[in-house]
C-alpha positions as protocol buffer text, in pm:
chain_id: "A"
residue {
  index: 1
  type: MET
  ca { x: -4623 y: 5349 z: 1783 }
}
residue {
  index: 2
  type: LEU
  ca { x: -4387 y: 5178 z: 1540 }
}
residue {
  index: 3
  type: ASP
  ca { x: -4313 y: 5372 z: 1226 }
}
residue {
  index: 4
  type: ARG
  ca { x: -4355 y: 5210 z: 886 }
}
residue {
  index: 5
  type: ARG
  ca { x: -3980 y: 5158 z: 836 }
}
residue {
  index: 6
  type: THR
  ca { x: -3942 y: 4978 z: 1169 }
}
residue {
  index: 7
  type: LEU
  ca { x: -4244 y: 4758 z: 1095 }
}
residue {
  index: 8
  type: LEU
  ca { x: -4107 y: 4660 z: 754 }
}
residue {
  index: 9
  type: LEU
  ca { x: -3767 y: 4582 z: 901 }
}
residue {
  index: 10
  type: GLY
  ca { x: -3927 y: 4372 z: 1172 }
}
residue {
  index: 11
  type: THR
  ca { x: -4139 y: 4184 z: 920 }
}
residue {
  index: 12
  type: ALA
  ca { x: -3836 y: 4118 z: 701 }
}
residue {
  index: 13
  type: THR
  ca { x: -3646 y: 3987 z: 1004 }
}
residue {
  index: 14
  type: LEU
  ca { x: -3930 y: 3750 z: 1091 }
}
residue {
  index: 15
  type: LEU
  ca { x: -3958 y: 3628 z: 732 }
}
residue {
  index: 16
  type: GLY
  ca { x: -3584 y: 3578 z: 719 }
}
residue {
  index: 17
  type: SER
  ca { x: -3591 y: 3381 z: 1044 }
}
residue {
  index: 18
  type: GLY
  ca { x: -3877 y: 3167 z: 913 }
}
residue {
  index: 19
  type: THR
  ca { x: -3686 y: 3091 z: 593 }
}
residue {
  index: 20
  type: ALA
  ca { x: -3375 y: 3001 z: 792 }
}
residue {
  index: 21
  type: LEU
  ca { x: -3577 y: 2770 z: 1016 }
}
residue {
  index: 22
  type: ALA
  ca { x: -3738 y: 2604 z: 712 }
}
residue {
  index: 23
  type: GLN
  ca { x: -3397 y: 2553 z: 553 }
}
residue {
  index: 24
  type: ASP
  ca { x: -3259 y: 2412 z: 881 }
}
residue {
  index: 25
  type: ALA
  ca { x: -3555 y: 2171 z: 906 }
}
residue {
  index: 26
  type: ALA
  ca { x: -3511 y: 2063 z: 546 }
}
residue {
  index: 27
  type: GLY
  ca { x: -3144 y: 1988 z: 610 }
}
residue {
  index: 28
  type: ARG
  ca { x: -3203 y: 1768 z: 914 }
}
residue {
  index: 29
  type: PRO
  ca { x: -3136 y: 1397 z: 862 }
}
residue {
  index: 30
  type: ILE
  ca { x: -3435 y: 1176 z: 796 }
}
residue {
  index: 31
  type: GLN
  ca { x: -3462 y: 866 z: 1014 }
}
residue {
  index: 32
  type: LEU
  ca { x: -3582 y: 563 z: 817 }
}
residue {
  index: 33
  type: ILE
  ca { x: -3688 y: 309 z: 1078 }
}
residue {
  index: 34
  type: VAL
  ca { x: -3650 y: -54 z: 967 }
}
residue {
  index: 35
  type: PRO
  ca { x: -3836 y: -273 z: 1218 }
}
residue {
  index: 36
  type: PHE
  ca { x: -3627 y: -582 z: 1137 }
}
residue {
  index: 37
  type: PRO
  ca { x: -3263 y: -691 z: 1186 }
}
residue {
  index: 38
  type: ALA
  ca { x: -2987 y: -594 z: 945 }
}
residue {
  index: 39
  type: GLY
  ca { x: -2931 y: -836 z: 659 }
}
residue {
  index: 40
  type: GLY
  ca { x: -3292 y: -928 z: 582 }
}
residue {
  index: 41
  type: VAL
  ca { x: -3469 y: -831 z: 261 }
}
residue {
  index: 42
  type: THR
  ca { x: -3648 y: -532 z: 415 }
}
residue {
  index: 43
  type: ASP
  ca { x: -3316 y: -402 z: 546 }
}
residue {
  index: 44
  type: LEU
  ca { x: -3144 y: -456 z: 209 }
}
residue {
  index: 45
  type: VAL
  ca { x: -3421 y: -274 z: 23 }
}
residue {
  index: 46
  type: SER
  ca { x: -3407 y: 10 z: 275 }
}
residue {
  index: 47
  type: ARG
  ca { x: -3033 y: 60 z: 236 }
}
residue {
  index: 48
  type: ILE
  ca { x: -3051 y: 60 z: -143 }
}
residue {
  index: 49
  type: VAL
  ca { x: -3323 y: 324 z: -132 }
}
residue {
  index: 50
  type: ALA
  ca { x: -3194 y: 539 z: 155 }
}
residue {
  index: 51
  type: ALA
  ca { x: -2871 y: 663 z: -2 }
}
residue {
  index: 52
  type: ARG
  ca { x: -3036 y: 769 z: -326 }
}
residue {
  index: 53
  type: LEU
  ca { x: -3339 y: 913 z: -152 }
}
residue {
  index: 54
  type: GLY
  ca { x: -3104 y: 1135 z: 45 }
}
residue {
  index: 55
  type: THR
  ca { x: -2945 y: 1257 z: -279 }
}
residue {
  index: 56
  type: GLU
  ca { x: -3285 y: 1342 z: -428 }
}
residue {
  index: 57
  type: LEU
  ca { x: -3395 y: 1526 z: -114 }
}
residue {
  index: 58
  type: GLY
  ca { x: -3065 y: 1702 z: -50 }
}
residue {
  index: 59
  type: GLN
  ca { x: -3041 y: 1565 z: 304 }
}
residue {
  index: 60
  type: SER
  ca { x: -2914 y: 1246 z: 459 }
}
residue {
  index: 61
  type: VAL
  ca { x: -3146 y: 949 z: 515 }
}
residue {
  index: 62
  type: VAL
  ca { x: -3024 y: 729 z: 801 }
}
residue {
  index: 63
  type: VAL
  ca { x: -3139 y: 366 z: 830 }
}
residue {
  index: 64
  type: ASP
  ca { x: -3227 y: 284 z: 1192 }
}
residue {
  index: 65
  type: ASN
  ca { x: -3287 y: -86 z: 1265 }
}
residue {
  index: 66
  type: ARG
  ca { x: -3538 y: -126 z: 1550 }
}
residue {
  index: 67
  type: ALA
  ca { x: -3602 y: -501 z: 1540 }
}
residue {
  index: 68
  type: GLY
  ca { x: -3835 y: -694 z: 1769 }
}
residue {
  index: 69
  type: ALA
  ca { x: -4170 y: -871 z: 1796 }
}
residue {
  index: 70
  type: SER
  ca { x: -4242 y: -927 z: 1425 }
}
residue {
  index: 71
  type: GLY
  ca { x: -4170 y: -565 z: 1345 }
}
residue {
  index: 72
  type: ILE
  ca { x: -4409 y: -434 z: 1609 }
}
residue {
  index: 73
  type: LEU
  ca { x: -4143 y: -257 z: 1818 }
}
residue {
  index: 74
  type: GLY
  ca { x: -4005 y: -38 z: 1540 }
}
residue {
  index: 75
  type: SER
  ca { x: -4346 y: 25 z: 1388 }
}
residue {
  index: 76
  type: GLY
  ca { x: -4478 y: 146 z: 1723 }
}
residue {
  index: 77
  type: ILE
  ca { x: -4183 y: 384 z: 1758 }
}
residue {
  index: 78
  type: ALA
  ca { x: -4247 y: 525 z: 1412 }
}
residue {
  index: 79
  type: ALA
  ca { x: -4619 y: 567 z: 1478 }
}
residue {
  index: 80
  type: LYS
  ca { x: -4546 y: 780 z: 1787 }
}
residue {
  index: 81
  type: ALA
  ca { x: -4276 y: 994 z: 1623 }
}
residue {
  index: 82
  type: ALA
  ca { x: -4329 y: 1363 z: 1552 }
}
residue {
  index: 83
  type: PRO
  ca { x: -4516 y: 1401 z: 1221 }
}
residue {
  index: 84
  type: ASP
  ca { x: -4268 y: 1648 z: 1076 }
}
residue {
  index: 85
  type: GLY
  ca { x: -4141 y: 1455 z: 776 }
}
residue {
  index: 86
  type: HIS
  ca { x: -3816 y: 1353 z: 947 }
}
residue {
  index: 87
  type: THR
  ca { x: -3921 y: 1005 z: 1059 }
}
residue {
  index: 88
  type: LEU
  ca { x: -4026 y: 735 z: 816 }
}
residue {
  index: 89
  type: LEU
  ca { x: -4099 y: 364 z: 846 }
}
residue {
  index: 90
  type: MET
  ca { x: -4007 y: 99 z: 591 }
}
residue {
  index: 91
  type: GLY
  ca { x: -4312 y: -117 z: 648 }
}
residue {
  index: 92
  type: ASN
  ca { x: -4383 y: -450 z: 486 }
}
residue {
  index: 93
  type: ILE
  ca { x: -4653 y: -714 z: 451 }
}
residue {
  index: 94
  type: SER
  ca { x: -4612 y: -817 z: 815 }
}
residue {
  index: 95
  type: THR
  ca { x: -4616 y: -477 z: 984 }
}
residue {
  index: 96
  type: LEU
  ca { x: -4875 y: -310 z: 761 }
}
residue {
  index: 97
  type: ALA
  ca { x: -5113 y: -600 z: 689 }
}
residue {
  index: 98
  type: VAL
  ca { x: -5064 y: -933 z: 864 }
}
residue {
  index: 99
  type: ASN
  ca { x: -4987 y: -831 z: 1224 }
}
residue {
  index: 100
  type: ALA
  ca { x: -5341 y: -700 z: 1269 }
}
residue {
  index: 101
  type: ALA
  ca { x: -5470 y: -1049 z: 1188 }
}
residue {
  index: 102
  type: THR
  ca { x: -5238 y: -1233 z: 1427 }
}
residue {
  index: 103
  type: PHE
  ca { x: -5185 y: -999 z: 1724 }
}
residue {
  index: 104
  type: ALA
  ca { x: -5471 y: -891 z: 1949 }
}
residue {
  index: 105
  type: GLN
  ca { x: -5300 y: -575 z: 2070 }
}
residue {
  index: 106
  type: LEU
  ca { x: -5071 y: -353 z: 1866 }
}
residue {
  index: 107
  type: PRO
  ca { x: -4923 y: -14 z: 1960 }
}
residue {
  index: 108
  type: TYR
  ca { x: -5028 y: 115 z: 1619 }
}
residue {
  index: 109
  type: ASP
  ca { x: -5298 y: 73 z: 1355 }
}
residue {
  index: 110
  type: ALA
  ca { x: -5163 y: 11 z: 1006 }
}
residue {
  index: 111
  type: VAL
  ca { x: -5443 y: 211 z: 845 }
}
residue {
  index: 112
  type: THR
  ca { x: -5496 y: 500 z: 1088 }
}
residue {
  index: 113
  type: SER
  ca { x: -5153 y: 551 z: 1252 }
}
residue {
  index: 114
  type: PHE
  ca { x: -4961 y: 624 z: 932 }
}
residue {
  index: 115
  type: THR
  ca { x: -4969 y: 836 z: 619 }
}
residue {
  index: 116
  type: PRO
  ca { x: -4853 y: 628 z: 319 }
}
residue {
  index: 117
  type: VAL
  ca { x: -4571 y: 771 z: 108 }
}
residue {
  index: 118
  type: GLY
  ca { x: -4539 y: 497 z: -152 }
}
residue {
  index: 119
  type: MET
  ca { x: -4489 y: 133 z: -233 }
}
residue {
  index: 120
  type: VAL
  ca { x: -4125 y: 37 z: -282 }
}
residue {
  index: 121
  type: ALA
  ca { x: -4071 y: -326 z: -381 }
}
residue {
  index: 122
  type: VAL
  ca { x: -4220 y: -673 z: -420 }
}
residue {
  index: 123
  type: GLN
  ca { x: -4067 y: -1018 z: -439 }
}
residue {
  index: 124
  type: PRO
  ca { x: -4195 y: -1375 z: -448 }
}
residue {
  index: 125
  type: LEU
  ca { x: -4172 y: -1642 z: -185 }
}
residue {
  index: 126
  type: LEU
  ca { x: -3993 y: -1957 z: -291 }
}
residue {
  index: 127
  type: VAL
  ca { x: -4150 y: -2296 z: -221 }
}
residue {
  index: 128
  type: ALA
  ca { x: -3876 y: -2550 z: -150 }
}
residue {
  index: 129
  type: VAL
  ca { x: -3845 y: -2900 z: -4 }
}
residue {
  index: 130
  type: HIS
  ca { x: -3573 y: -3112 z: 148 }
}
residue {
  index: 131
  type: PRO
  ca { x: -3404 y: -3327 z: -122 }
}
residue {
  index: 132
  type: ASP
  ca { x: -3531 y: -3648 z: 41 }
}
residue {
  index: 133
  type: VAL
  ca { x: -3895 y: -3546 z: -9 }
}
residue {
  index: 134
  type: PRO
  ca { x: -4024 y: -3759 z: -300 }
}
residue {
  index: 135
  type: ALA
  ca { x: -4177 y: -3462 z: -483 }
}
residue {
  index: 136
  type: ARG
  ca { x: -4012 y: -3296 z: -780 }
}
residue {
  index: 137
  type: THR
  ca { x: -4307 y: -3076 z: -871 }
}
residue {
  index: 138
  type: LEU
  ca { x: -4561 y: -2879 z: -675 }
}
residue {
  index: 139
  type: ALA
  ca { x: -4837 y: -3113 z: -795 }
}
residue {
  index: 140
  type: GLU
  ca { x: -4644 y: -3409 z: -651 }
}
residue {
  index: 141
  type: LEU
  ca { x: -4600 y: -3225 z: -320 }
}
residue {
  index: 142
  type: ILE
  ca { x: -4974 y: -3158 z: -298 }
}
residue {
  index: 143
  type: ALA
  ca { x: -5049 y: -3523 z: -380 }
}
residue {
  index: 144
  type: LEU
  ca { x: -4807 y: -3636 z: -109 }
}
residue {
  index: 145
  type: ALA
  ca { x: -4967 y: -3405 z: 148 }
}
residue {
  index: 146
  type: ARG
  ca { x: -5313 y: -3534 z: 58 }
}
residue {
  index: 147
  type: GLU
  ca { x: -5196 y: -3890 z: 95 }
}
residue {
  index: 148
  type: LYS
  ca { x: -5051 y: -3826 z: 442 }
}
residue {
  index: 149
  type: PRO
  ca { x: -5240 y: -3540 z: 611 }
}
residue {
  index: 150
  type: GLY
  ca { x: -5024 y: -3362 z: 871 }
}
residue {
  index: 151
  type: ALA
  ca { x: -4719 y: -3578 z: 803 }
}
residue {
  index: 152
  type: LEU
  ca { x: -4525 y: -3302 z: 630 }
}
residue {
  index: 153
  type: ASN
  ca { x: -4383 y: -3019 z: 841 }
}
residue {
  index: 154
  type: PHE
  ca { x: -4365 y: -2671 z: 692 }
}
residue {
  index: 155
  type: GLY
  ca { x: -4143 y: -2402 z: 838 }
}
residue {
  index: 156
  type: THR
  ca { x: -4210 y: -2029 z: 836 }
}
residue {
  index: 157
  type: ALA
  ca { x: -4016 y: -1726 z: 956 }
}
residue {
  index: 158
  type: GLY
  ca { x: -4293 y: -1485 z: 1043 }
}
residue {
  index: 159
  type: SER
  ca { x: -4670 y: -1468 z: 1055 }
}
residue {
  index: 160
  type: SER
  ca { x: -4702 y: -1328 z: 703 }
}
residue {
  index: 161
  type: ILE
  ca { x: -4540 y: -1640 z: 557 }
}
residue {
  index: 162
  type: GLN
  ca { x: -4750 y: -1863 z: 781 }
}
residue {
  index: 163
  type: LEU
  ca { x: -5066 y: -1708 z: 638 }
}
residue {
  index: 164
  type: ALA
  ca { x: -4927 y: -1746 z: 285 }
}
residue {
  index: 165
  type: VAL
  ca { x: -4888 y: -2121 z: 350 }
}
residue {
  index: 166
  type: GLU
  ca { x: -5231 y: -2141 z: 516 }
}
residue {
  index: 167
  type: GLN
  ca { x: -5383 y: -1991 z: 202 }
}
residue {
  index: 168
  type: PHE
  ca { x: -5188 y: -2247 z: -3 }
}
residue {
  index: 169
  type: ASN
  ca { x: -5316 y: -2531 z: 218 }
}
residue {
  index: 170
  type: HIS
  ca { x: -5673 y: -2403 z: 191 }
}
residue {
  index: 171
  type: GLN
  ca { x: -5666 y: -2378 z: -189 }
}
residue {
  index: 172
  type: ALA
  ca { x: -5494 y: -2715 z: -228 }
}
residue {
  index: 173
  type: GLY
  ca { x: -5719 y: -2889 z: 23 }
}
residue {
  index: 174
  type: ILE
  ca { x: -5427 y: -3024 z: 224 }
}
residue {
  index: 175
  type: ARG
  ca { x: -5298 y: -3015 z: 581 }
}
residue {
  index: 176
  type: MET
  ca { x: -4935 y: -2973 z: 681 }
}
residue {
  index: 177
  type: THR
  ca { x: -4794 y: -2921 z: 1031 }
}
residue {
  index: 178
  type: HIS
  ca { x: -4665 y: -2572 z: 1108 }
}
residue {
  index: 179
  type: VAL
  ca { x: -4321 y: -2519 z: 1265 }
}
residue {
  index: 180
  type: PRO
  ca { x: -4252 y: -2149 z: 1342 }
}
residue {
  index: 181
  type: TYR
  ca { x: -3906 y: -1992 z: 1340 }
}
residue {
  index: 182
  type: LYS
  ca { x: -3776 y: -1654 z: 1456 }
}
residue {
  index: 183
  type: GLY
  ca { x: -3590 y: -1592 z: 1132 }
}
residue {
  index: 184
  type: SER
  ca { x: -3503 y: -1724 z: 789 }
}
residue {
  index: 185
  type: ALA
  ca { x: -3156 y: -1849 z: 888 }
}
residue {
  index: 186
  type: PRO
  ca { x: -3270 y: -2113 z: 1143 }
}
residue {
  index: 187
  type: ALA
  ca { x: -3564 y: -2213 z: 921 }
}
residue {
  index: 188
  type: ILE
  ca { x: -3337 y: -2271 z: 623 }
}
residue {
  index: 189
  type: ALA
  ca { x: -3087 y: -2459 z: 840 }
}
residue {
  index: 190
  type: ASP
  ca { x: -3360 y: -2696 z: 955 }
}
residue {
  index: 191
  type: LEU
  ca { x: -3485 y: -2748 z: 599 }
}
residue {
  index: 192
  type: ILE
  ca { x: -3132 y: -2842 z: 492 }
}
residue {
  index: 193
  type: GLY
  ca { x: -3102 y: -3068 z: 796 }
}
residue {
  index: 194
  type: GLY
  ca { x: -3439 y: -3235 z: 731 }
}
residue {
  index: 195
  type: GLN
  ca { x: -3610 y: -3121 z: 1052 }
}
residue {
  index: 196
  type: VAL
  ca { x: -3879 y: -2965 z: 830 }
}
residue {
  index: 197
  type: GLN
  ca { x: -3969 y: -3094 z: 487 }
}
residue {
  index: 198
  type: VAL
  ca { x: -4124 y: -2783 z: 330 }
}
residue {
  index: 199
  type: LEU
  ca { x: -4033 y: -2416 z: 352 }
}
residue {
  index: 200
  type: PHE
  ca { x: -4182 y: -2097 z: 209 }
}
residue {
  index: 201
  type: ASP
  ca { x: -3934 y: -1808 z: 232 }
}
residue {
  index: 202
  type: PRO
  ca { x: -3836 y: -1497 z: 33 }
}
residue {
  index: 203
  type: ILE
  ca { x: -3653 y: -1594 z: -282 }
}
residue {
  index: 204
  type: SER
  ca { x: -3359 y: -1369 z: -194 }
}
residue {
  index: 205
  type: THR
  ca { x: -3275 y: -1580 z: 112 }
}
residue {
  index: 206
  type: LEU
  ca { x: -3375 y: -1930 z: 0 }
}
residue {
  index: 207
  type: TYR
  ca { x: -3281 y: -1950 z: -368 }
}
residue {
  index: 208
  type: PRO
  ca { x: -2903 y: -1961 z: -307 }
}
residue {
  index: 209
  type: GLN
  ca { x: -2958 y: -2289 z: -120 }
}
residue {
  index: 210
  type: ALA
  ca { x: -3153 y: -2427 z: -414 }
}
residue {
  index: 211
  type: ARG
  ca { x: -2880 y: -2331 z: -659 }
}
residue {
  index: 212
  type: SER
  ca { x: -2625 y: -2515 z: -445 }
}
residue {
  index: 213
  type: GLY
  ca { x: -2843 y: -2827 z: -439 }
}
residue {
  index: 214
  type: LYS
  ca { x: -2899 y: -2822 z: -65 }
}
residue {
  index: 215
  type: VAL
  ca { x: -3276 y: -2788 z: -112 }
}
residue {
  index: 216
  type: ARG
  ca { x: -3513 y: -2844 z: -406 }
}
residue {
  index: 217
  type: ALA
  ca { x: -3705 y: -2543 z: -536 }
}
residue {
  index: 218
  type: LEU
  ca { x: -4053 y: -2617 z: -673 }
}
residue {
  index: 219
  type: ALA
  ca { x: -4229 y: -2287 z: -746 }
}
residue {
  index: 220
  type: VAL
  ca { x: -4261 y: -1915 z: -673 }
}
residue {
  index: 221
  type: SER
  ca { x: -4563 y: -1757 z: -508 }
}
residue {
  index: 222
  type: THR
  ca { x: -4627 y: -1457 z: -734 }
}
residue {
  index: 223
  type: ALA
  ca { x: -4848 y: -1440 z: -1043 }
}
residue {
  index: 224
  type: ALA
  ca { x: -4541 y: -1382 z: -1262 }
}
residue {
  index: 225
  type: ARG
  ca { x: -4220 y: -1583 z: -1269 }
}
residue {
  index: 226
  type: SER
  ca { x: -3910 y: -1450 z: -1095 }
}
residue {
  index: 227
  type: THR
  ca { x: -3637 y: -1281 z: -1296 }
}
residue {
  index: 228
  type: ILE
  ca { x: -3365 y: -1463 z: -1098 }
}
residue {
  index: 229
  type: ALA
  ca { x: -3531 y: -1804 z: -1128 }
}
residue {
  index: 230
  type: PRO
  ca { x: -3727 y: -1796 z: -1455 }
}
residue {
  index: 231
  type: GLU
  ca { x: -3711 y: -2174 z: -1481 }
}
residue {
  index: 232
  type: LEU
  ca { x: -3945 y: -2214 z: -1184 }
}
residue {
  index: 233
  type: PRO
  ca { x: -4322 y: -2214 z: -1242 }
}
residue {
  index: 234
  type: THR
  ca { x: -4556 y: -2002 z: -1036 }
}
residue {
  index: 235
  type: VAL
  ca { x: -4784 y: -2175 z: -787 }
}
residue {
  index: 236
  type: ALA
  ca { x: -5075 y: -2079 z: -1014 }
}
residue {
  index: 237
  type: GLU
  ca { x: -4906 y: -2236 z: -1317 }
}
residue {
  index: 238
  type: ALA
  ca { x: -4836 y: -2548 z: -1113 }
}
residue {
  index: 239
  type: GLY
  ca { x: -5203 y: -2604 z: -1039 }
}
residue {
  index: 240
  type: LEU
  ca { x: -5346 y: -2356 z: -784 }
}
residue {
  index: 241
  type: ALA
  ca { x: -5518 y: -2104 z: -1009 }
}
residue {
  index: 242
  type: GLY
  ca { x: -5538 y: -1753 z: -866 }
}
residue {
  index: 243
  type: TYR
  ca { x: -5272 y: -1802 z: -599 }
}
residue {
  index: 244
  type: ASP
  ca { x: -5065 y: -1484 z: -584 }
}
residue {
  index: 245
  type: VAL
  ca { x: -4866 y: -1380 z: -277 }
}
residue {
  index: 246
  type: SER
  ca { x: -4590 y: -1120 z: -266 }
}
residue {
  index: 247
  type: SER
  ca { x: -4352 y: -1019 z: 6 }
}
residue {
  index: 248
  type: TRP
  ca { x: -4361 y: -640 z: -21 }
}
residue {
  index: 249
  type: GLN
  ca { x: -4218 y: -322 z: 130 }
}
residue {
  index: 250
  type: GLY
  ca { x: -4337 y: 37 z: 137 }
}
residue {
  index: 251
  type: ILE
  ca { x: -4265 y: 366 z: 313 }
}
residue {
  index: 252
  type: VAL
  ca { x: -4508 y: 535 z: 550 }
}
residue {
  index: 253
  type: ALA
  ca { x: -4485 y: 841 z: 775 }
}
residue {
  index: 254
  type: PRO
  ca { x: -4654 y: 912 z: 1109 }
}
residue {
  index: 255
  type: ARG
  ca { x: -5017 y: 1021 z: 1073 }
}
residue {
  index: 256
  type: GLY
  ca { x: -5039 y: 1399 z: 1057 }
}
residue {
  index: 257
  type: THR
  ca { x: -4726 y: 1451 z: 849 }
}
residue {
  index: 258
  type: PRO
  ca { x: -4793 y: 1765 z: 639 }
}
residue {
  index: 259
  type: PRO
  ca { x: -4923 y: 1691 z: 286 }
}
residue {
  index: 260
  type: GLU
  ca { x: -4647 y: 1900 z: 129 }
}
residue {
  index: 261
  type: ALA
  ca { x: -4383 y: 1690 z: 309 }
}
residue {
  index: 262
  type: VAL
  ca { x: -4550 y: 1367 z: 196 }
}
residue {
  index: 263
  type: ALA
  ca { x: -4568 y: 1494 z: -162 }
}
residue {
  index: 264
  type: ARG
  ca { x: -4199 y: 1587 z: -157 }
}
residue {
  index: 265
  type: LEU
  ca { x: -4102 y: 1247 z: -22 }
}
residue {
  index: 266
  type: ALA
  ca { x: -4325 y: 1064 z: -270 }
}
residue {
  index: 267
  type: GLN
  ca { x: -4179 y: 1251 z: -567 }
}
residue {
  index: 268
  type: ALA
  ca { x: -3824 y: 1176 z: -453 }
}
residue {
  index: 269
  type: LEU
  ca { x: -3907 y: 809 z: -395 }
}
residue {
  index: 270
  type: ALA
  ca { x: -4058 y: 776 z: -744 }
}
residue {
  index: 271
  type: LYS
  ca { x: -3739 y: 916 z: -896 }
}
residue {
  index: 272
  type: VAL
  ca { x: -3525 y: 674 z: -695 }
}
residue {
  index: 273
  type: LEU
  ca { x: -3728 y: 370 z: -798 }
}
residue {
  index: 274
  type: ALA
  ca { x: -3703 y: 473 z: -1165 }
}
residue {
  index: 275
  type: GLN
  ca { x: -3323 y: 466 z: -1157 }
}
residue {
  index: 276
  type: PRO
  ca { x: -3176 y: 171 z: -1355 }
}
residue {
  index: 277
  type: GLU
  ca { x: -2906 y: 124 z: -1091 }
}
residue {
  index: 278
  type: VAL
  ca { x: -3166 y: 75 z: -818 }
}
residue {
  index: 279
  type: GLN
  ca { x: -3367 y: -165 z: -1031 }
}
residue {
  index: 280
  type: ALA
  ca { x: -3051 y: -362 z: -1107 }
}
residue {
  index: 281
  type: GLN
  ca { x: -2960 y: -387 z: -739 }
}
residue {
  index: 282
  type: PHE
  ca { x: -3314 y: -498 z: -659 }
}
residue {
  index: 283
  type: ALA
  ca { x: -3304 y: -760 z: -936 }
}
residue {
  index: 284
  type: LYS
  ca { x: -2992 y: -920 z: -787 }
}
residue {
  index: 285
  type: GLN
  ca { x: -3203 y: -993 z: -478 }
}
residue {
  index: 286
  type: GLY
  ca { x: -3503 y: -1116 z: -677 }
}
residue {
  index: 287
  type: VAL
  ca { x: -3684 y: -794 z: -591 }
}
residue {
  index: 288
  type: ALA
  ca { x: -3878 y: -571 z: -831 }
}
residue {
  index: 289
  type: ALA
  ca { x: -3941 y: -200 z: -786 }
}
residue {
  index: 290
  type: ALA
  ca { x: -4311 y: -129 z: -736 }
}
residue {
  index: 291
  type: PRO
  ca { x: -4364 y: 249 z: -731 }
}
residue {
  index: 292
  type: SER
  ca { x: -4707 y: 388 z: -647 }
}
residue {
  index: 293
  type: SER
  ca { x: -4876 y: 707 z: -539 }
}
residue {
  index: 294
  type: PRO
  ca { x: -4951 y: 763 z: -169 }
}
residue {
  index: 295
  type: GLN
  ca { x: -5320 y: 718 z: -244 }
}
residue {
  index: 296
  type: ALA
  ca { x: -5270 y: 389 z: -428 }
}
residue {
  index: 297
  type: PHE
  ca { x: -5048 y: 257 z: -149 }
}
residue {
  index: 298
  type: ALA
  ca { x: -5311 y: 348 z: 112 }
}
residue {
  index: 299
  type: GLN
  ca { x: -5570 y: 149 z: -83 }
}
residue {
  index: 300
  type: PHE
  ca { x: -5330 y: -145 z: -119 }
}
residue {
  index: 301
  type: ILE
  ca { x: -5262 y: -155 z: 257 }
}
residue {
  index: 302
  type: ALA
  ca { x: -5636 y: -161 z: 332 }
}
residue {
  index: 303
  type: GLN
  ca { x: -5693 y: -441 z: 80 }
}
residue {
  index: 304
  type: GLU
  ca { x: -5404 y: -651 z: 210 }
}
residue {
  index: 305
  type: SER
  ca { x: -5519 y: -606 z: 571 }
}
residue {
  index: 306
  type: ALA
  ca { x: -5868 y: -729 z: 485 }
}
residue {
  index: 307
  type: ARG
  ca { x: -5731 y: -1017 z: 277 }
}
residue {
  index: 308
  type: TRP
  ca { x: -5505 y: -1161 z: 547 }
}
residue {
  index: 309
  type: GLN
  ca { x: -5764 y: -1124 z: 821 }
}
residue {
  index: 310
  type: GLN
  ca { x: -5994 y: -1342 z: 610 }
}
residue {
  index: 311
  type: VAL
  ca { x: -5718 y: -1601 z: 557 }
}
residue {
  index: 312
  type: ALA
  ca { x: -5649 y: -1608 z: 932 }
}
residue {
  index: 313
  type: ARG
  ca { x: -6018 y: -1670 z: 1005 }
}
residue {
  index: 314
  type: GLN
  ca { x: -6030 y: -1951 z: 748 }
}
residue {
  index: 315
  type: ALA
  ca { x: -5726 y: -2114 z: 909 }
}
residue {
  index: 316
  type: GLY
  ca { x: -5871 y: -2078 z: 1259 }
}
residue {
  index: 317
  type: ILE
  ca { x: -5591 y: -1844 z: 1367 }
}
residue {
  index: 318
  type: ARG
  ca { x: -5702 y: -1606 z: 1640 }
}
residue {
  index: 319
  type: PRO
  ca { x: -5514 y: -1289 z: 1730 }
}
residue {
  index: 320
  type: GLU
  ca { x: -5312 y: -1341 z: 2049 }
}
């Protein structure tokens, strides 16, 4: 039989080993999967947040771009990762809400495959037209589309933006012809070249072209005006009451991540988003910090998923 001294020493050794393992786990880098290419708004937001999140947590946060299939590839990888608090996903409106309405089969479920950590940022879409389009206001664009149903082409880079335009078309009672693109760069190039007449795209990517006079900006999609383009009315102000669409990002972890790990991550994220330097960097991109609790973000994801599935049904878009 073990004597009391031996038992206490053994227990102390085990406790010490457990503490060492916990410290080792806490010091491991965190992988923040970004399911889109470098340079886009989700990537920019991720990189602004990652460095400061690492400082708050006392461990490095490494951005890992896993682009492909409208964010499905990287999101699927994140969903299958070990739920140990060391893998996170920077999701957005496409991966966490719209994809379920436009793809019949996904390797993840936005609601059940992840544990929300917190909302991160929101930004408006910019509505712009080619300079040759005889519409200087959103009301004039709607009137032109009503006069010539289907004659105007609208470009989109992603299914989330397509559904935003479909909601716009539904509320305005108009019909425009959809031209899909694999990214903002080719869509903007074709708007400048006149291959498409109308484009909805995140303000961070499209507004520089409006400032240079290459395209004409008409409105922003959010309920409030943009801080980087305060001269532009909202779509609601321009005539479509209640229209409010944001491009948004938020962090989730694989389902089953321990509550204490989620709480630690959420607290650190809230501190990061409250930093004036982060808010200033966001503002340069037309992005606003949008902190939330994990519970509030979970509710938001569920609401957005239901909303865009309804819009898809209205537009006759079936998951493929």
